[in-house]
PDB file of C-alpha atoms in Angstrom:
ATOM      1  CA  ASP A  28     116.300 114.618 107.726  1.00 67.00           C
ATOM      2  CA  THR A  29     113.766 112.103 106.496  1.00 74.00           C
ATOM      3  CA  ALA A  30     113.302 109.343 109.055  1.00 93.00           C
ATOM      4  CA  VAL A  31     112.193 106.615 106.637  1.00 96.00           C
ATOM      5  CA  SER A  32     112.956 107.177 102.988  1.00 96.00           C
ATOM      6  CA  GLN A  33     111.946 105.117  99.985  1.00 96.00           C
ATOM      7  CA  THR A  34     113.094 105.281  96.408  1.00 97.00           C
ATOM      8  CA  PRO A  35     111.717 105.635  93.865  1.00 97.00           C
ATOM      9  CA  LYS A  36     108.510 107.478  94.638  1.00 95.00           C
ATOM     10  CA  TYR A  37     106.966 106.431  91.342  1.00 97.00           C
ATOM     11  CA  LEU A  38     107.751 103.340  89.299  1.00 98.00           C
ATOM     12  CA  VAL A  39     106.128 102.471  85.986  1.00 98.00           C
ATOM     13  CA  THR A  40     107.195  99.218  84.389  1.00 97.00           C
ATOM     14  CA  GLN A  41     106.054  96.510  82.029  1.00 97.00           C
ATOM     15  CA  MET A  42     104.678  93.130  82.928  1.00 98.00           C
ATOM     16  CA  GLY A  43     107.329  90.503  83.364  1.00 98.00           C
ATOM     17  CA  ASN A  44     110.058  92.897  84.474  1.00 98.00           C
ATOM     18  CA  ASP A  45     112.010  92.652  87.715  1.00 98.00           C
ATOM     19  CA  LYS A  46     112.230  95.742  89.928  1.00 98.00           C
ATOM     20  CA  SER A  47     113.449  96.832  93.332  1.00 98.00           C
ATOM     21  CA  ILE A  48     112.304  99.419  95.825  1.00 98.00           C
ATOM     22  CA  LYS A  49     114.801 100.693  98.364  1.00 98.00           C
ATOM     23  CA  CYS A  50     114.088 101.690 101.949  1.00 97.00           C
ATOM     24  CA  GLU A  51     116.371 103.276 104.509  1.00 97.00           C
ATOM     25  CA  GLN A  52     115.665 104.432 108.060  1.00 96.00           C
ATOM     26  CA  ASN A  53     117.897 106.676 110.150  1.00 96.00           C
ATOM     27  CA  LEU A  54     116.031 106.203 113.428  1.00 94.00           C
ATOM     28  CA  GLY A  55     118.187 103.409 114.771  1.00 93.00           C
ATOM     29  CA  HIS A  56     115.191 101.078 114.824  1.00 92.00           C
ATOM     30  CA  ASP A  57     115.687  97.336 114.786  1.00 89.00           C
ATOM     31  CA  THR A  58     112.460  96.324 113.044  1.00 90.00           C
ATOM     32  CA  MET A  59     111.340  97.138 109.521  1.00 92.00           C
ATOM     33  CA  TYR A  60     108.219  96.323 107.553  1.00 92.00           C
ATOM     34  CA  TRP A  61     106.783  96.376 104.077  1.00 94.00           C
ATOM     35  CA  TYR A  62     103.079  97.095 103.587  1.00 94.00           C
ATOM     36  CA  LYS A  63     101.013  97.075 100.420  1.00 95.00           C
ATOM     37  CA  GLN A  64      98.172  99.577 100.014  1.00 95.00           C
ATOM     38  CA  ASP A  65      95.584  98.724  97.398  1.00 93.00           C
ATOM     39  CA  SER A  66      93.359 101.056  95.420  1.00 91.00           C
ATOM     40  CA  LYS A  67      90.794 101.072  98.242  1.00 90.00           C
ATOM     41  CA  LYS A  68      93.472 102.240 100.694  1.00 91.00           C
ATOM     42  CA  PHE A  69      93.533  98.914 102.545  1.00 93.00           C
ATOM     43  CA  LEU A  70      96.938  98.267 104.153  1.00 93.00           C
ATOM     44  CA  LYS A  71      98.259  94.727 104.185  1.00 91.00           C
ATOM     45  CA  ILE A  72     101.456  93.574 105.872  1.00 90.00           C
ATOM     46  CA  MET A  73     103.869  91.827 103.571  1.00 92.00           C
ATOM     47  CA  PHE A  74     107.054  91.329 105.591  1.00 89.00           C
ATOM     48  CA  SER A  75     108.506  92.062 108.989  1.00 88.00           C
ATOM     49  CA  TYR A  76     112.256  91.974 109.625  1.00 89.00           C
ATOM     50  CA  ASN A  77     113.935  92.128 113.008  1.00 85.00           C
ATOM     51  CA  ASN A  78     117.542  91.292 113.858  1.00 76.00           C
ATOM     52  CA  LYS A  79     117.901  89.106 110.801  1.00 73.00           C
ATOM     53  CA  GLU A  80     114.657  87.287 111.505  1.00 82.00           C
ATOM     54  CA  LEU A  81     112.257  87.521 108.617  1.00 83.00           C
ATOM     55  CA  ILE A  82     108.575  86.830 108.966  1.00 78.00           C
ATOM     56  CA  ILE A  83     106.702  86.432 105.744  1.00 73.00           C
ATOM     57  CA  ASN A  84     103.004  86.844 105.202  1.00 79.00           C
ATOM     58  CA  GLU A  85     102.195  83.526 103.606  1.00 75.00           C
ATOM     59  CA  THR A  86      99.726  85.147 101.240  1.00 86.00           C
ATOM     60  CA  VAL A  87     102.506  87.138  99.550  1.00 91.00           C
ATOM     61  CA  PRO A  88     103.667  85.527  96.297  1.00 93.00           C
ATOM     62  CA  ASN A  89     107.242  84.303  96.354  1.00 92.00           C
ATOM     63  CA  ARG A  90     107.984  86.690  93.487  1.00 96.00           C
ATOM     64  CA  PHE A  91     108.358  89.239  96.288  1.00 96.00           C
ATOM     65  CA  SER A  92     111.487  89.048  98.390  1.00 94.00           C
ATOM     66  CA  PRO A  93     112.886  91.426 101.004  1.00 92.00           C
ATOM     67  CA  LYS A  94     116.606  91.908 101.338  1.00 91.00           C
ATOM     68  CA  SER A  95     118.312  93.581 104.265  1.00 90.00           C
ATOM     69  CA  PRO A  96     122.003  94.434 103.825  1.00 89.00           C
ATOM     70  CA  ASP A  97     122.051  95.965 107.311  1.00 89.00           C
ATOM     71  CA  LYS A  98     119.733  97.053 110.114  1.00 89.00           C
ATOM     72  CA  ALA A  99     118.974 100.406 108.477  1.00 93.00           C
ATOM     73  CA  HIS A 100     117.886  99.055 105.102  1.00 94.00           C
ATOM     74  CA  LEU A 101     115.136  96.754 103.892  1.00 94.00           C
ATOM     75  CA  ASN A 102     114.770  96.584 100.139  1.00 96.00           C
ATOM     76  CA  LEU A 103     111.928  94.931  98.273  1.00 97.00           C
ATOM     77  CA  HIS A 104     112.614  92.922  95.129  1.00 97.00           C
ATOM     78  CA  ILE A 105     109.815  91.899  92.829  1.00 97.00           C
ATOM     79  CA  ASN A 106     110.298  89.402  90.023  1.00 97.00           C
ATOM     80  CA  SER A 107     108.099  88.827  86.988  1.00 98.00           C
ATOM     81  CA  LEU A 108     105.811  91.755  87.710  1.00 98.00           C
ATOM     82  CA  GLU A 109     102.089  91.303  87.111  1.00 97.00           C
ATOM     83  CA  LEU A 110      99.292  93.808  86.559  1.00 97.00           C
ATOM     84  CA  GLY A 111      97.876  92.974  89.984  1.00 95.00           C
ATOM     85  CA  ASP A 112     101.079  94.126  91.663  1.00 97.00           C
ATOM     86  CA  SER A 113     100.114  97.726  90.911  1.00 97.00           C
ATOM     87  CA  ALA A 114      99.708  99.414  94.279  1.00 97.00           C
ATOM     88  CA  VAL A 115     101.439 101.748  96.703  1.00 97.00           C
ATOM     89  CA  TYR A 116     104.141 100.067  98.772  1.00 98.00           C
ATOM     90  CA  PHE A 117     105.105 101.484 102.147  1.00 97.00           C
ATOM     91  CA  CYS A 118     108.180 100.811 104.176  1.00 96.00           C
ATOM     92  CA  ALA A 119     108.008 101.354 107.927  1.00 94.00           C
ATOM     93  CA  SER A 120     110.199 100.922 110.978  1.00 93.00           C
ATOM     94  CA  SER A 121     109.752 100.627 114.735  1.00 90.00           C
ATOM     95  CA  GLN A 122     111.800  99.770 117.786  1.00 88.00           C
ATOM     96  CA  GLY A 123     111.121  96.177 118.718  1.00 78.00           C
ATOM     97  CA  TRP A 124     108.242  93.923 117.799  1.00 70.00           C
ATOM     98  CA  GLY A 125     104.965  95.685 118.291  1.00 67.00           C
ATOM     99  CA  GLY A 126     103.841  98.134 120.944  1.00 65.00           C
ATOM    100  CA  THR A 127     105.696 101.235 119.834  1.00 78.00           C
ATOM    101  CA  GLU A 128     104.962 103.754 117.146  1.00 86.00           C
ATOM    102  CA  ALA A 129     105.828 102.800 113.581  1.00 90.00           C
ATOM    103  CA  PHE A 130     107.255 105.406 111.228  1.00 93.00           C
ATOM    104  CA  PHE A 131     106.341 105.224 107.553  1.00 95.00           C
ATOM    105  CA  GLY A 132     108.044 106.202 104.366  1.00 96.00           C
ATOM    106  CA  GLN A 133     106.345 108.296 101.702  1.00 95.00           C
ATOM    107  CA  GLY A 134     105.394 105.271  99.665  1.00 96.00           C
ATOM    108  CA  THR A 135     106.266 103.989  96.202  1.00 97.00           C
ATOM    109  CA  ARG A 136     103.477 103.983  93.660  1.00 97.00           C
ATOM    110  CA  LEU A 137     104.094 101.007  91.402  1.00 98.00           C
ATOM    111  CA  THR A 138     102.210 100.830  88.117  1.00 98.00           C
ATOM    112  CA  VAL A 139     102.566  97.725  85.984  1.00 98.00           C
ATOM    113  CA  VAL A 140     101.460  98.152  82.371  1.00 97.00           C
TER     114      VAL A 140
ATOM    115  CA  GLY B  27      93.495  87.312 116.359  1.00 80.00           C
ATOM    116  CA  ASN B  28      93.494  91.052 116.868  1.00 85.00           C
ATOM    117  CA  SER B  29      91.383  93.155 114.533  1.00 90.00           C
ATOM    118  CA  VAL B  30      90.114  96.683 113.997  1.00 94.00           C
ATOM    119  CA  THR B  31      86.738  97.789 112.691  1.00 95.00           C
ATOM    120  CA  GLN B  32      86.465 101.337 111.504  1.00 95.00           C
ATOM    121  CA  MET B  33      83.480 103.250 110.194  1.00 89.00           C
ATOM    122  CA  GLU B  34      83.325 103.359 106.445  1.00 85.00           C
ATOM    123  CA  GLY B  35      83.583 106.614 104.623  1.00 86.00           C
ATOM    124  CA  PRO B  36      83.693 108.851 102.906  1.00 95.00           C
ATOM    125  CA  VAL B  37      82.761 111.474 105.466  1.00 96.00           C
ATOM    126  CA  THR B  38      82.031 114.961 104.147  1.00 97.00           C
ATOM    127  CA  LEU B  39      81.772 117.863 106.566  1.00 97.00           C
ATOM    128  CA  SER B  40      81.654 121.621 106.415  1.00 97.00           C
ATOM    129  CA  GLU B  41      84.458 123.600 107.975  1.00 97.00           C
ATOM    130  CA  GLU B  42      84.089 124.009 111.764  1.00 97.00           C
ATOM    131  CA  ALA B  43      81.806 120.969 112.043  1.00 98.00           C
ATOM    132  CA  PHE B  44      82.306 118.323 114.741  1.00 98.00           C
ATOM    133  CA  LEU B  45      84.022 115.120 113.673  1.00 97.00           C
ATOM    134  CA  THR B  46      83.674 111.604 115.029  1.00 97.00           C
ATOM    135  CA  ILE B  47      85.212 108.567 113.371  1.00 98.00           C
ATOM    136  CA  ASN B  48      84.304 105.341 115.127  1.00 97.00           C
ATOM    137  CA  CYS B  49      86.815 102.595 115.783  1.00 97.00           C
ATOM    138  CA  THR B  50      86.318  99.378 117.720  1.00 97.00           C
ATOM    139  CA  TYR B  51      88.825  96.622 118.236  1.00 95.00           C
ATOM    140  CA  THR B  52      89.157  92.978 119.158  1.00 93.00           C
ATOM    141  CA  ALA B  53      92.334  92.096 120.986  1.00 88.00           C
ATOM    142  CA  THR B  54      94.045  89.711 123.328  1.00 82.00           C
ATOM    143  CA  GLY B  55      95.175  91.735 126.293  1.00 82.00           C
ATOM    144  CA  TYR B  56      95.411  95.505 126.113  1.00 83.00           C
ATOM    145  CA  PRO B  57      97.519  96.576 123.174  1.00 87.00           C
ATOM    146  CA  SER B  58      98.460 100.172 122.422  1.00 89.00           C
ATOM    147  CA  LEU B  59      96.019 101.898 120.071  1.00 93.00           C
ATOM    148  CA  PHE B  60      96.861 104.381 117.346  1.00 95.00           C
ATOM    149  CA  TRP B  61      95.335 106.786 114.868  1.00 97.00           C
ATOM    150  CA  TYR B  62      97.334 107.445 111.731  1.00 97.00           C
ATOM    151  CA  VAL B  63      96.553 110.045 109.073  1.00 97.00           C
ATOM    152  CA  GLN B  64      97.411 109.919 105.377  1.00 96.00           C
ATOM    153  CA  TYR B  65      97.271 113.193 103.472  1.00 95.00           C
ATOM    154  CA  PRO B  66      96.848 112.980  99.689  1.00 90.00           C
ATOM    155  CA  GLY B  67      99.957 111.611  98.013  1.00 87.00           C
ATOM    156  CA  GLU B  68     101.810 111.107 101.271  1.00 90.00           C
ATOM    157  CA  GLY B  69     102.734 108.341 103.669  1.00 91.00           C
ATOM    158  CA  LEU B  70     101.116 107.598 107.008  1.00 95.00           C
ATOM    159  CA  GLN B  71     101.822 109.835 109.969  1.00 95.00           C
ATOM    160  CA  LEU B  72     101.050 109.059 113.567  1.00 95.00           C
ATOM    161  CA  LEU B  73      98.274 111.375 114.728  1.00 97.00           C
ATOM    162  CA  LEU B  74      97.875 110.162 118.308  1.00 97.00           C
ATOM    163  CA  LYS B  75      98.134 107.083 120.482  1.00 95.00           C
ATOM    164  CA  ALA B  76      97.066 105.616 123.818  1.00 94.00           C
ATOM    165  CA  THR B  77      98.908 102.865 125.599  1.00 90.00           C
ATOM    166  CA  LYS B  78      96.479 101.777 128.321  1.00 89.00           C
ATOM    167  CA  ALA B  79      92.836 101.840 129.296  1.00 92.00           C
ATOM    168  CA  ASP B  80      91.347 105.297 129.957  1.00 94.00           C
ATOM    169  CA  ASP B  81      94.345 107.025 128.382  1.00 95.00           C
ATOM    170  CA  LYS B  82      93.443 109.935 126.116  1.00 97.00           C
ATOM    171  CA  GLY B  83      95.632 110.621 123.128  1.00 97.00           C
ATOM    172  CA  SER B  84      95.538 114.095 121.634  1.00 97.00           C
ATOM    173  CA  ASN B  85      97.236 116.064 118.880  1.00 97.00           C
ATOM    174  CA  LYS B  86      96.342 118.962 116.559  1.00 96.00           C
ATOM    175  CA  GLY B  87      92.906 119.278 118.154  1.00 97.00           C
ATOM    176  CA  PHE B  88      92.109 115.580 117.658  1.00 98.00           C
ATOM    177  CA  GLU B  89      91.376 113.341 120.633  1.00 98.00           C
ATOM    178  CA  ALA B  90      90.667 109.664 121.246  1.00 98.00           C
ATOM    179  CA  THR B  91      90.136 107.791 124.507  1.00 98.00           C
ATOM    180  CA  TYR B  92      91.050 104.130 125.052  1.00 96.00           C
ATOM    181  CA  ARG B  93      87.790 102.568 126.291  1.00 96.00           C
ATOM    182  CA  LYS B  94      88.317  99.066 127.564  1.00 93.00           C
ATOM    183  CA  GLU B  95      84.676  98.496 128.488  1.00 94.00           C
ATOM    184  CA  THR B  96      83.432  99.242 124.968  1.00 95.00           C
ATOM    185  CA  THR B  97      86.652  98.194 123.176  1.00 95.00           C
ATOM    186  CA  SER B  98      86.614 101.491 121.330  1.00 97.00           C
ATOM    187  CA  PHE B  99      89.010 104.270 120.358  1.00 97.00           C
ATOM    188  CA  HIS B 100      86.849 106.835 118.567  1.00 98.00           C
ATOM    189  CA  LEU B 101      88.538 109.841 116.983  1.00 98.00           C
ATOM    190  CA  GLU B 102      87.002 113.270 117.614  1.00 98.00           C
ATOM    191  CA  LYS B 103      87.692 116.867 116.716  1.00 98.00           C
ATOM    192  CA  GLY B 104      85.557 119.780 117.754  1.00 97.00           C
ATOM    193  CA  SER B 105      86.040 121.965 114.695  1.00 96.00           C
ATOM    194  CA  VAL B 106      87.487 120.555 111.478  1.00 98.00           C
ATOM    195  CA  GLN B 107      89.394 122.554 108.902  1.00 97.00           C
ATOM    196  CA  VAL B 108      89.823 122.076 105.176  1.00 97.00           C
ATOM    197  CA  SER B 109      93.412 121.052 105.884  1.00 96.00           C
ATOM    198  CA  ASP B 110      92.134 118.048 107.872  1.00 97.00           C
ATOM    199  CA  SER B 111      90.957 116.419 104.643  1.00 97.00           C
ATOM    200  CA  ALA B 112      92.759 113.079 104.584  1.00 97.00           C
ATOM    201  CA  VAL B 113      92.314 109.365 105.182  1.00 97.00           C
ATOM    202  CA  TYR B 114      92.335 108.320 108.848  1.00 98.00           C
ATOM    203  CA  PHE B 115      93.364 104.866 110.015  1.00 97.00           C
ATOM    204  CA  CYS B 116      92.767 103.258 113.382  1.00 97.00           C
ATOM    205  CA  ALA B 117      95.390 100.646 114.289  1.00 94.00           C
ATOM    206  CA  LEU B 118      96.755  98.331 116.926  1.00 91.00           C
ATOM    207  CA  TYR B 119      99.576  95.837 117.153  1.00 82.00           C
ATOM    208  CA  GLY B 120      98.923  92.163 117.152  1.00 71.00           C
ATOM    209  CA  GLY B 121      99.488  90.819 113.706  1.00 65.00           C
ATOM    210  CA  SER B 122     101.232  87.479 113.378  1.00 66.00           C
ATOM    211  CA  GLN B 123     104.335  89.401 112.387  1.00 64.00           C
ATOM    212  CA  GLY B 124     104.311  91.742 115.352  1.00 71.00           C
ATOM    213  CA  ASN B 125     102.972  94.319 112.960  1.00 80.00           C
ATOM    214  CA  LEU B 126     100.347  97.040 113.126  1.00 87.00           C
ATOM    215  CA  ILE B 127      96.880  95.959 112.058  1.00 90.00           C
ATOM    216  CA  PHE B 128      94.953  98.743 110.374  1.00 93.00           C
ATOM    217  CA  GLY B 129      91.287  99.458 109.917  1.00 95.00           C
ATOM    218  CA  LYS B 130      90.105 100.015 106.365  1.00 95.00           C
ATOM    219  CA  GLY B 131      90.534 103.773 106.627  1.00 96.00           C
ATOM    220  CA  THR B 132      88.001 106.588 106.608  1.00 96.00           C
ATOM    221  CA  LYS B 133      88.302 109.316 104.033  1.00 96.00           C
ATOM    222  CA  LEU B 134      87.398 112.747 105.376  1.00 97.00           C
ATOM    223  CA  SER B 135      86.618 115.654 103.087  1.00 97.00           C
ATOM    224  CA  VAL B 136      86.094 119.075 104.633  1.00 97.00           C
ATOM    225  CA  LYS B 137      84.387 121.725 102.490  1.00 97.00           C
ATOM    226  CA  PRO B 138      84.904 125.452 103.032  1.00 95.00           C
TER     227      PRO B 138
END
């Protein structure tokens, strides 16, 4: 059983489109995250979500929005995609805010053409 | 705020060579420290962790010791294998979102 699963693994789309990436965790964790990894492998936090409390990295454009239908899911919606959004997006989960190990999904490689 | 500084790569070694990847941190208090590994085309996996000063984390032949006096958490392995080729990330908690803060990653390539 995959602990944190993301779909799709690859996503190629045109500029201006709207897309979603899904994330599910079966670990019973109460906190989920979205990270963006750029071409130089640098990992940047985008969102943290815990018990319906969302914390947004203020540098993330508002075209990005997380949606959590329940504690086990945190989906990422992106509107009006731009070339600069091309990156690998990772979902992760942990128990509680900080301190404990975070488990990562396999990543979604988004390519905007 | 908390931060992590990690040696820049890439690091290229021959099989069975000794590996050290340096990591130093700046933190309020004494947060848990982590090393994650990312194999090509995959997500991040926890390699090892240490939760308090002087703790040694170890896994798969890798070790790192939480050094409060030097604010360091260097990763070491006595004899690397080709299968260890990956990107290694040092991390700690302390972001404004209660999130992990990562170093920039060090790419390791091991040649046979």
